[in-house]
């Protein structure tokens, strides 16, 4: 009896696995899930734990052993999507940024969006002028440490907190000045709401860039926003396509294509190259999902999309979920008492608070929860999210979802935005940070294509690219060498494309010949009494081919086979 119980418990353990999800406040949610559980089950557990109803904006992100990040598909089994062995580690992140975060119905949703945008600000995804950066940081201080108190906040207290990848003492003083004088009396809810309204007006709101290269081999970042598809290069936006202009997204290996129709029936095709085929597929899936979420009127309009061509099977993918308009309509119907939110204060040298909700429901099956705060000594590197440095700031366009005030503000722009109130020099720093004073140190641009690898440490896979300052130091020779290297890379890509096309043509030809051979064998050897085959067999040409060519060839093959068989038997 004891052995049966033990064997039964072992089998139950084999059918279950542990899954840990890092939330937006860096606490951990750990649960035990059946091996055949789908992604939707885990996502519902997390939303139940957070008491979150407006959940369509969020998703679960994970990274595979090759450091490639993915969004968990809710309609598929979790164990089949994960390439690593359990226990599994994932992160809850904002997948679709609300076009107007202030219009969200519930405060808990706005607070989670606030945490995500604060992460974007820290990791350099959200670019802004120095004046905007100071106001955003002051809102964070007011929301998380309350009103300025001389007894609790000594001189230089704002320098203990890290809001951006890099900022100056002048900016720190400006943050403290705003916090002391302009935000007195604001509640955390009010400060967070004003923070969201301010962030929403920035041109890089909702940008999650993917590193790529254009057809000339120049680095670029592709991003999908609530308002359309953007291409970022250097500190400029080189392309912007509204969602209604994008007609098709396609990928093939490491090559990503965007088909679009612009004004006056102008059709364009943009081509970019991702670092790996897996990164390109992830880019394609993100584009398909964002386009469906922001562009379509109803989820019933979502269709299966494919990247396949005529002869080769490609990836097939269908977005499963509600679209933005449906989410807004559903949110308006929510009627319940607002869930309680307990906000934790800022931790020095970090811009990542913890979140503790009200009484947790005990009806969730097979879960165990624990909130673990990262210690200060782990430093800022433990906070680094799966982000891409995007040294760009430019004017965005509006669409049906964008508020009118923001549309008017952007229409008045001239298309060239600055990153600081003073003259911005890319050679000073290529980090996308609000810089008010020229810095002499050179920072290396990071091209991120990974995601958090573990709950304890969210590492980034970094690919160093030379900064403009480095190029200046190297001089003319290095620029010439870079141009030659870029040309060689372009020639190599062209040769690879040509070889690939020749191989495909060869494979197609061999396939057609194989089909013709099968048809010939059926015609000559089978006894199928079909009118189509009977008519072909009775033609003079086929009879001549059969007796003069096919029959001698068959006898030759039979003779060779008997000879080989005799040799094998004699041995």
Coordinates of C-alpha atoms in Angstrom, one line a residue:
X1 CA 0.0 0.0 0.0
X2 CA 2.8 2.4 0.9
X3 CA 4.6 1.7 -2.4
X4 CA 1.4 2.4 -4.3
X5 CA 1.0 5.7 -2.6
X6 CA 4.6 6.7 -3.2
X7 CA 4.4 5.7 -6.9
X8 CA 1.1 7.6 -7.2
X9 CA 2.7 10.8 -5.7
X10 CA 5.7 10.5 -8.0
X11 CA 3.4 10.3 -11.0
X12 CA 1.5 13.3 -9.8
X13 CA 4.7 15.3 -9.5
X14 CA 5.7 14.3 -13.0
X15 CA 2.4 15.7 -14.3
X16 CA 3.0 19.0 -12.6
X17 CA 5.7 21.7 -12.6
X18 CA 6.5 24.9 -10.9
X19 CA 6.2 28.2 -12.7
X20 CA 7.4 31.5 -11.3
X21 CA 6.3 34.8 -12.8
X22 CA 8.0 38.1 -11.9
X23 CA 5.4 40.9 -11.6
X24 CA 5.8 44.5 -12.6
X25 CA 6.9 45.4 -9.1
X26 CA 9.6 42.7 -9.1
X27 CA 7.7 40.5 -6.6
X28 CA 7.3 36.8 -7.5
X29 CA 4.2 34.7 -8.1
X30 CA 4.9 31.0 -7.9
X31 CA 2.4 28.3 -8.6
X32 CA 2.1 24.6 -9.5
X33 CA 0.5 23.9 -12.8
X34 CA -0.5 20.7 -14.7
X35 CA 1.8 19.8 -17.6
X36 CA -1.0 20.1 -20.1
X37 CA -2.1 23.6 -18.8
X38 CA -2.4 26.3 -21.4
X39 CA -1.1 29.8 -21.2
X40 CA -4.5 31.2 -20.6
X41 CA -4.7 29.2 -17.3
X42 CA -1.5 30.7 -15.9
X43 CA -2.5 34.2 -17.1
X44 CA -5.9 33.9 -15.4
X45 CA -4.2 32.8 -12.1
X46 CA -2.0 35.9 -12.2
X47 CA -4.8 38.3 -12.9
X48 CA -6.8 36.6 -10.1
X49 CA -3.9 37.1 -7.8
X50 CA -3.7 40.8 -8.8
X51 CA -7.5 41.3 -8.8
X52 CA -7.1 42.6 -12.3
X53 CA -10.1 42.8 -14.7
X54 CA -8.7 45.0 -17.5
X55 CA -6.2 42.3 -18.4
X56 CA -6.1 42.5 -22.2
X57 CA -3.3 45.0 -22.2
X58 CA -0.9 42.6 -20.4
X59 CA 1.0 39.5 -21.4
X60 CA 3.5 37.0 -20.1
X61 CA 7.0 37.2 -21.5
X62 CA 9.7 34.5 -21.3
X63 CA 13.2 33.8 -22.7
X64 CA 14.4 30.6 -24.3
X65 CA 17.9 29.0 -23.7
X66 CA 19.1 30.9 -26.8
X67 CA 18.3 34.3 -25.1
X68 CA 15.4 34.9 -27.5
X69 CA 12.4 36.4 -25.9
X70 CA 8.8 35.3 -26.6
X71 CA 5.2 36.2 -25.6
X72 CA 3.4 33.2 -24.1
X73 CA 0.6 32.1 -26.4
X74 CA -2.5 31.6 -24.3
X75 CA -4.1 29.0 -26.6
X76 CA -1.2 26.6 -26.5
X77 CA 0.3 24.4 -23.8
X78 CA 2.9 26.0 -21.7
X79 CA 5.2 23.0 -21.6
X80 CA 5.2 22.8 -25.4
X81 CA 6.2 26.4 -25.8
X82 CA 9.0 26.4 -23.2
X83 CA 12.2 25.0 -24.6
X84 CA 13.9 24.8 -21.2
X85 CA 13.2 22.3 -18.4
X86 CA 11.0 23.2 -15.4
X87 CA 10.7 25.1 -13.2
X88 CA 9.8 27.9 -15.6
X89 CA 10.6 31.6 -15.2
X90 CA 8.5 34.3 -16.8
X91 CA 7.6 38.0 -16.5
X92 CA 4.3 39.9 -16.5
X93 CA 4.6 42.9 -18.8
X94 CA 2.4 45.3 -20.7
X95 CA 2.0 43.9 -24.2
X96 CA -0.4 46.4 -25.7
X97 CA -0.1 50.0 -24.4
X98 CA -3.5 51.7 -24.0
X99 CA -3.8 54.6 -26.4
X100 CA -5.1 56.7 -23.6
X101 CA -4.0 55.3 -20.2
X102 CA -6.0 58.0 -18.3
X103 CA -9.2 56.5 -19.8
X104 CA -8.7 53.2 -18.0
X105 CA -11.6 52.3 -15.8
X106 CA -9.8 50.9 -12.7
X107 CA -7.0 52.4 -10.6
X108 CA -5.3 49.0 -10.3
X109 CA -4.9 48.9 -14.1
X110 CA -3.5 52.4 -14.2
X111 CA -1.1 51.6 -11.4
X112 CA 0.3 48.6 -13.3
X113 CA 0.6 50.7 -16.5
X114 CA 2.4 53.3 -14.3
X115 CA 4.9 50.7 -13.2
X116 CA 5.6 49.6 -16.8
X117 CA 6.1 53.1 -18.1
X118 CA 8.4 53.8 -15.2
X119 CA 10.4 50.8 -16.2
X120 CA 10.5 52.2 -19.8
X121 CA 11.7 55.5 -18.5
X122 CA 14.5 53.8 -16.5
X123 CA 15.6 51.5 -19.3
X124 CA 15.7 54.2 -21.9
X125 CA 12.7 53.2 -24.0
X126 CA 10.8 56.4 -23.2
X127 CA 12.7 59.5 -24.4
X128 CA 12.0 63.0 -23.4
X129 CA 13.4 66.5 -23.0
X130 CA 15.0 67.5 -19.8
X131 CA 12.0 69.5 -18.7
X132 CA 9.6 66.6 -19.2
X133 CA 12.1 64.2 -17.6
X134 CA 12.2 66.3 -14.4
X135 CA 8.4 66.5 -14.2
X136 CA 8.0 62.7 -14.7
X137 CA 10.6 61.9 -12.1
X138 CA 9.0 64.4 -9.7
X139 CA 5.6 62.6 -10.2
X140 CA 7.3 59.3 -9.3
X141 CA 8.7 60.8 -6.1
X142 CA 5.4 62.3 -5.1
X143 CA 3.5 59.0 -5.8
X144 CA 5.9 56.9 -3.8
X145 CA 7.4 59.0 -1.0
X146 CA 4.6 61.6 -0.6
X147 CA 5.0 65.3 0.1
X148 CA 8.4 66.8 0.7
X149 CA 9.4 66.7 4.4
X150 CA 12.6 68.5 5.4
X151 CA 13.0 66.2 8.3
X152 CA 12.9 63.1 6.2
X153 CA 14.3 64.4 3.0
X154 CA 17.7 66.0 3.4
X155 CA 19.5 68.1 0.8
X156 CA 20.3 66.0 -2.3
X157 CA 17.7 63.3 -1.5
X158 CA 16.6 63.0 -5.2
X159 CA 20.1 61.8 -6.1
X160 CA 19.6 58.6 -4.1
X161 CA 17.0 57.5 -6.7
X162 CA 17.7 56.3 -10.2
X163 CA 15.0 57.3 -12.6
X164 CA 17.0 57.2 -15.9
X165 CA 20.0 55.3 -17.3
X166 CA 22.0 58.5 -16.8
X167 CA 21.3 62.1 -15.7
X168 CA 23.1 65.1 -14.4
X169 CA 23.2 66.9 -11.0
X170 CA 21.4 69.8 -12.6
X171 CA 18.5 67.5 -13.5
X172 CA 18.5 66.1 -10.0
X173 CA 18.2 69.6 -8.5
X174 CA 15.3 70.4 -10.9
X175 CA 13.5 67.1 -9.9
X176 CA 13.7 68.0 -6.2
X177 CA 12.6 71.6 -6.9
X178 CA 9.4 70.5 -8.6
X179 CA 8.7 67.9 -5.9
X180 CA 9.1 70.5 -3.2
X181 CA 7.1 73.3 -4.7
X182 CA 4.7 72.2 -7.4
X183 CA 3.3 68.8 -6.3
X184 CA 2.6 69.4 -2.6
X185 CA -0.7 67.8 -1.6
X186 CA -1.1 65.5 -4.5
X187 CA -2.2 61.9 -3.6
X188 CA -0.4 58.9 -5.1
X189 CA -3.4 58.3 -7.4
X190 CA -3.3 61.9 -8.7
X191 CA 0.5 61.8 -9.2
X192 CA 0.3 58.5 -11.1
X193 CA -2.5 59.8 -13.3
X194 CA -0.6 63.0 -14.2
X195 CA 2.5 60.9 -14.8
X196 CA 0.5 58.8 -17.3
X197 CA -1.0 61.8 -19.0
X198 CA 2.5 63.3 -19.3
X199 CA 4.1 60.1 -20.6
X200 CA 1.3 59.6 -23.1
X201 CA 2.2 62.9 -24.8
X202 CA 5.7 61.7 -25.5
X203 CA 6.5 60.5 -29.0
X204 CA 8.1 57.2 -27.9
X205 CA 5.3 56.2 -25.6
X206 CA 4.6 52.5 -26.1
X207 CA 7.8 51.8 -28.1
X208 CA 9.3 48.4 -27.6
X209 CA 12.1 48.4 -30.2
X210 CA 13.5 45.4 -32.0
X211 CA 17.1 45.7 -33.3
X212 CA 17.6 45.1 -37.0
X213 CA 19.6 46.2 -40.0
X214 CA 18.3 47.8 -43.2
X215 CA 19.3 46.8 -46.7
X216 CA 22.4 48.9 -46.5
X217 CA 23.6 47.2 -43.3
X218 CA 22.9 50.2 -41.1
X219 CA 21.5 49.5 -37.6
X220 CA 17.9 50.3 -37.1
X221 CA 15.1 49.7 -34.6
X222 CA 11.7 48.5 -35.5
X223 CA 8.8 49.2 -33.1
X224 CA 5.1 48.8 -32.9
X225 CA 3.1 51.5 -31.1
X226 CA -0.6 52.1 -30.5
X227 CA -0.6 54.4 -33.5
X228 CA 1.4 52.5 -36.1
X229 CA 4.7 51.0 -37.2
X230 CA 7.9 53.0 -36.8
X231 CA 11.5 52.6 -38.0
X232 CA 14.2 54.4 -35.9
X233 CA 17.7 55.1 -36.9
X234 CA 20.2 57.1 -35.0
X235 CA 18.2 59.9 -33.4
X236 CA 15.7 60.1 -36.2
X237 CA 12.4 58.5 -37.2
X238 CA 13.0 57.4 -40.8
X239 CA 9.6 55.8 -41.4
X240 CA 6.2 55.9 -39.8
X241 CA 3.2 53.9 -41.1
X242 CA -0.2 54.1 -39.6
X243 CA -1.9 50.8 -38.9
X244 CA -4.5 51.4 -41.6
X245 CA -1.6 51.9 -44.1
X246 CA 0.1 48.6 -43.3
X247 CA -1.3 45.9 -45.6
X248 CA 1.0 42.9 -44.9
X249 CA 3.8 41.7 -42.7
X250 CA 6.0 38.9 -43.9
X251 CA 9.2 37.2 -42.8
X252 CA 11.5 34.7 -44.4
X253 CA 14.5 33.5 -42.4
X254 CA 16.1 36.6 -41.1
X255 CA 14.4 38.9 -43.6
X256 CA 11.4 40.9 -42.5
X257 CA 9.1 42.7 -45.1
X258 CA 6.5 45.4 -44.5
X259 CA 4.0 46.1 -47.3
X260 CA 2.1 49.4 -47.1
X261 CA -0.1 51.7 -49.1
X262 CA 0.4 55.4 -48.5
X263 CA -1.2 58.5 -49.9
X264 CA -2.1 58.7 -53.6
X265 CA -2.0 54.9 -53.9
X266 CA 1.7 54.8 -53.3
X267 CA 2.8 51.3 -52.5
X268 CA 6.0 50.7 -50.6
X269 CA 7.9 47.6 -49.3
X270 CA 10.4 48.0 -46.5
X271 CA 12.9 45.2 -45.9
X272 CA 15.0 44.6 -42.8
X273 CA 17.2 41.9 -41.4
X274 CA 16.9 40.6 -37.9
X275 CA 19.9 39.1 -36.0
X276 CA 18.5 35.6 -36.1
X277 CA 15.5 33.7 -37.7
X278 CA 14.0 33.3 -34.3
X279 CA 14.2 37.1 -33.6
X280 CA 12.6 37.7 -37.0
X281 CA 9.7 35.4 -36.3
X282 CA 9.2 37.1 -32.9
X283 CA 9.2 40.5 -34.7
X284 CA 6.6 39.2 -37.2
X285 CA 4.3 37.8 -34.5
X286 CA 4.5 41.1 -32.5
X287 CA 3.6 43.0 -35.6
X288 CA 0.7 40.7 -36.4
X289 CA -0.7 41.0 -32.9
X290 CA -0.3 44.8 -32.6
X291 CA -1.9 45.4 -36.0
X292 CA -4.9 43.2 -35.1
X293 CA -5.3 44.8 -31.6
X294 CA -5.1 48.4 -32.7
X295 CA -6.5 48.3 -36.3
X296 CA -9.5 46.0 -36.3
X297 CA -13.0 46.9 -35.1
X298 CA -13.9 43.5 -33.8
X299 CA -12.1 40.3 -32.8
X300 CA -14.3 38.4 -35.3
X301 CA -12.4 40.1 -38.1
X302 CA -9.1 38.5 -37.0
X303 CA -7.8 36.0 -39.6
X304 CA -5.1 33.4 -39.8
X305 CA -2.0 34.9 -41.4
X306 CA 0.9 33.1 -43.0
X307 CA 4.4 33.9 -44.0
X308 CA 4.6 31.0 -46.5
X309 CA 5.3 31.3 -50.2
X310 CA 4.3 29.2 -53.1
X311 CA 6.5 26.1 -52.5
X312 CA 7.6 26.3 -48.9
X313 CA 5.6 26.0 -45.8
X314 CA 5.9 29.1 -43.5
X315 CA 4.6 30.0 -40.1
X316 CA 0.9 30.3 -39.5
X317 CA -0.3 32.5 -36.7
X318 CA -3.6 34.0 -35.5
X319 CA -4.0 36.6 -32.8
X320 CA -6.3 35.3 -30.1
X321 CA -7.9 38.0 -28.0
X322 CA -10.0 41.0 -28.0
X323 CA -9.1 44.2 -29.9
X324 CA -8.7 47.7 -28.5
X325 CA -12.2 48.9 -29.1
X326 CA -13.7 45.9 -27.6
X327 CA -11.5 46.2 -24.5
X328 CA -12.6 49.8 -24.0
X329 CA -16.2 48.9 -24.4
X330 CA -15.9 46.0 -21.9
X331 CA -14.0 48.2 -19.4
X332 CA -16.9 50.7 -19.4
X333 CA -19.2 47.9 -18.1
X334 CA -17.1 47.1 -15.0
X335 CA -19.0 47.8 -11.8
X336 CA -17.4 46.8 -8.6
X337 CA -15.7 48.3 -5.6
X338 CA -12.2 49.3 -6.5
X339 CA -9.6 46.8 -5.2
X340 CA -7.3 48.0 -2.4
X341 CA -3.8 49.0 -3.4
X342 CA -1.0 49.3 -0.9
X343 CA 1.9 51.2 -2.5
X344 CA 5.4 50.7 -1.1
X345 CA 7.9 53.6 -1.0
X346 CA 10.8 54.0 -3.3
X347 CA 14.0 52.1 -2.4
X348 CA 17.2 54.2 -2.7
X349 CA 19.1 53.7 -6.0
X350 CA 16.0 52.0 -7.5
X351 CA 13.0 53.1 -9.4
X352 CA 11.0 50.0 -8.8
X353 CA 8.4 49.8 -5.9
X354 CA 6.6 46.8 -4.5
X355 CA 2.9 46.2 -4.7
X356 CA 0.8 44.5 -2.1
X357 CA -2.9 44.0 -2.6
X358 CA -5.7 43.4 -0.3
X359 CA -6.9 40.0 1.0
X360 CA -5.9 37.3 -1.5
X361 CA -8.6 34.8 -2.5
X362 CA -8.0 31.3 -1.4
X363 CA -10.0 29.7 -4.2
X364 CA -7.1 29.6 -6.6
X365 CA -6.1 25.9 -6.9
X366 CA -2.6 24.5 -6.3
X367 CA -0.8 27.8 -5.8
X368 CA 1.7 29.1 -3.4
X369 CA 2.7 32.8 -3.4
X370 CA 5.7 34.7 -2.1
X371 CA 6.8 38.2 -2.5
X372 CA 10.5 38.6 -2.6
X373 CA 12.1 42.1 -2.8
X374 CA 15.5 42.4 -4.5
X375 CA 18.0 43.8 -2.0
X376 CA 19.6 47.2 -2.7
X377 CA 23.1 45.5 -2.9
X378 CA 22.0 43.7 -6.0
X379 CA 22.3 47.1 -7.8
X380 CA 20.6 48.4 -10.8
X381 CA 21.7 45.7 -13.1
X382 CA 19.2 43.3 -11.5
X383 CA 16.4 45.6 -12.6
X384 CA 17.3 45.6 -16.2
X385 CA 14.4 44.5 -18.3
X386 CA 14.3 42.9 -21.7
X387 CA 14.7 46.3 -23.3
X388 CA 16.3 47.8 -26.4
X389 CA 18.2 51.1 -26.3
X390 CA 16.6 53.4 -28.8
X391 CA 18.6 56.6 -29.4
X392 CA 15.7 58.3 -31.1
X393 CA 13.0 60.9 -30.5
X394 CA 10.8 62.2 -33.2
X395 CA 7.2 63.2 -33.9
X396 CA 4.6 60.5 -33.9
X397 CA 1.5 60.5 -35.9
X398 CA -2.1 60.0 -34.7
X399 CA -4.9 57.7 -35.6
X400 CA -8.4 56.9 -34.4
X401 CA -7.3 56.1 -30.9
X402 CA -5.0 59.1 -30.3
X403 CA -6.5 62.0 -28.2
X404 CA -7.2 65.2 -30.0
X405 CA -5.0 67.3 -27.8
X406 CA -2.0 65.1 -28.5
X407 CA -2.8 65.1 -32.2
X408 CA -2.8 68.9 -32.3
X409 CA 0.4 69.1 -30.3
X410 CA 2.2 66.8 -32.8
X411 CA 0.8 68.5 -35.8
X412 CA 2.6 71.7 -34.8
X413 CA 5.9 69.9 -34.7
X414 CA 8.5 70.2 -37.4
X415 CA 9.4 66.5 -37.5
X416 CA 12.8 67.0 -35.7
X417 CA 12.7 66.7 -32.0
X418 CA 15.4 67.2 -29.5
X419 CA 16.4 65.0 -26.5
X420 CA 17.4 67.8 -24.2
X421 CA 16.7 71.5 -23.8
X422 CA 20.2 72.2 -24.9
X423 CA 22.0 71.2 -28.0
X424 CA 22.2 67.4 -28.2
X425 CA 25.3 65.8 -29.6
X426 CA 25.2 62.1 -30.4
X427 CA 29.0 61.9 -29.7
X428 CA 28.4 62.8 -26.1
X429 CA 26.2 59.8 -25.4
X430 CA 24.1 57.5 -27.5
X431 CA 22.1 56.4 -24.5
X432 CA 18.4 57.5 -24.8
X433 CA 18.4 59.6 -21.6
X434 CA 17.4 63.2 -20.8
X435 CA 20.8 64.9 -20.7
X436 CA 20.9 68.6 -19.7
X437 CA 24.7 69.0 -19.5
X438 CA 27.3 67.7 -22.0
X439 CA 29.0 64.5 -20.8
X440 CA 32.5 63.6 -21.8
X441 CA 32.1 59.9 -21.2
X442 CA 31.3 57.7 -24.2
X443 CA 28.6 55.1 -23.7
X444 CA 28.2 52.0 -25.8
X445 CA 24.8 51.6 -27.5
X446 CA 23.1 48.4 -26.5
X447 CA 21.1 46.3 -28.9
X448 CA 19.0 44.0 -26.8
X449 CA 17.3 40.9 -28.2
X450 CA 16.9 39.0 -24.9
X451 CA 14.6 38.9 -21.9
X452 CA 14.9 38.2 -18.2
X453 CA 16.7 34.9 -17.8
X454 CA 15.8 34.3 -14.2
X455 CA 13.8 35.7 -11.4
X456 CA 17.0 36.6 -9.4
X457 CA 18.6 38.5 -12.2
X458 CA 17.1 39.9 -15.4
X459 CA 20.1 39.9 -17.7
X460 CA 20.3 41.4 -21.2
X461 CA 22.1 39.9 -24.1
X462 CA 24.1 42.8 -25.3
X463 CA 25.7 43.4 -28.7
X464 CA 28.1 46.3 -28.6
X465 CA 28.0 48.8 -31.5
X466 CA 30.5 51.6 -31.8
X467 CA 29.3 55.0 -30.8
X468 CA 29.6 58.1 -32.8
X469 CA 32.3 59.3 -30.5
X470 CA 34.3 56.1 -31.0
X471 CA 34.1 56.6 -34.7
X472 CA 35.3 60.2 -34.4
X473 CA 38.3 59.0 -32.4
X474 CA 39.2 56.4 -34.9
X475 CA 39.2 59.0 -37.6
X476 CA 38.8 58.8 -41.4
X477 CA 40.5 55.4 -41.7
X478 CA 38.0 53.7 -39.4
X479 CA 35.1 55.3 -41.3
X480 CA 36.5 54.0 -44.6
X481 CA 37.0 50.6 -43.0
X482 CA 33.4 50.6 -41.7
X483 CA 32.1 51.5 -45.1
X484 CA 34.1 48.7 -46.7
X485 CA 32.9 46.3 -44.1
X486 CA 29.3 47.4 -44.7
X487 CA 29.7 46.9 -48.4
X488 CA 31.2 43.4 -47.9
X489 CA 28.3 42.5 -45.7
X490 CA 25.8 43.7 -48.3
X491 CA 27.6 41.7 -51.0
X492 CA 27.7 38.6 -48.8
X493 CA 23.9 38.9 -48.2
X494 CA 23.3 39.3 -51.9
X495 CA 25.4 36.1 -52.6
X496 CA 23.5 34.2 -49.9
X497 CA 20.2 35.3 -51.4
X498 CA 21.3 34.2 -54.9
X499 CA 22.5 30.8 -53.6
X500 CA 19.3 30.3 -51.7
X501 CA 17.2 31.1 -54.7
X502 CA 19.2 28.6 -56.9
X503 CA 18.8 25.9 -54.3
X504 CA 15.0 26.5 -54.2
X505 CA 14.8 26.4 -57.9
X506 CA 16.8 23.1 -57.9
X507 CA 14.5 21.6 -55.2
X508 CA 11.4 22.6 -57.1
X509 CA 12.7 21.1 -60.3
X510 CA 13.6 17.8 -58.5
X511 CA 10.2 17.7 -57.0
X512 CA 8.5 18.2 -60.3
X513 CA 10.6 15.4 -61.9
X514 CA 9.8 13.1 -59.0
X515 CA 6.0 13.8 -59.5
X516 CA 6.4 13.1 -63.3
X517 CA 8.2 9.8 -62.5
X518 CA 5.5 8.7 -60.2
X519 CA 2.9 9.5 -62.8
X520 CA 4.8 7.6 -65.5
X521 CA 5.1 4.5 -63.2
X522 CA 1.3 4.7 -62.6
X523 CA 0.7 4.9 -66.3
X524 CA 2.9 2.0 -67.3
X525 CA 2.7 -0.4 -64.4
X526 CA -0.6 0.0 -62.8
X527 CA -3.8 -1.7 -63.9
X528 CA -6.1 1.2 -62.9
X529 CA -9.0 1.3 -65.3
X530 CA -9.6 5.0 -65.3
X531 CA -10.8 6.8 -68.5
X532 CA -8.1 9.4 -68.2
X533 CA -5.3 6.9 -67.9
X534 CA -6.8 4.5 -70.5
X535 CA -7.0 7.3 -73.1
X536 CA -3.3 8.1 -72.5
X537 CA -2.2 4.5 -72.8
X538 CA -4.0 4.1 -76.1
X539 CA -2.2 7.0 -77.8
X540 CA 0.5 5.9 -80.4
X541 CA 3.1 8.1 -78.9
X542 CA 2.8 6.5 -75.4
X543 CA 2.8 3.0 -76.9
X544 CA 6.0 3.7 -78.8
X545 CA 7.6 5.2 -75.7
X546 CA 6.5 2.2 -73.6
X547 CA 8.0 -0.5 -75.9
X548 CA 11.1 1.3 -77.2
X549 CA 12.3 3.1 -74.1
X550 CA 10.5 2.2 -70.9
X551 CA 10.6 -1.6 -71.2
X552 CA 14.3 -1.8 -72.1
X553 CA 15.1 0.5 -69.2
X554 CA 13.0 -1.6 -66.8
X555 CA 14.8 -4.8 -67.9
X556 CA 18.2 -3.1 -67.4
X557 CA 17.3 -2.0 -63.9
X558 CA 16.0 -5.5 -63.1
X559 CA 19.2 -7.1 -64.4
X560 CA 21.3 -4.8 -62.2
X561 CA 19.2 -5.5 -59.2
X562 CA 19.6 -9.3 -59.7
X563 CA 23.4 -8.9 -60.1
X564 CA 23.7 -6.9 -56.8
X565 CA 21.5 -9.4 -55.1
X566 CA 23.7 -12.2 -56.3
X567 CA 26.8 -10.5 -54.9
X568 CA 25.2 -10.0 -51.5
X569 CA 24.1 -13.7 -51.3
X570 CA 27.5 -15.0 -52.3
X571 CA 29.2 -12.9 -49.6

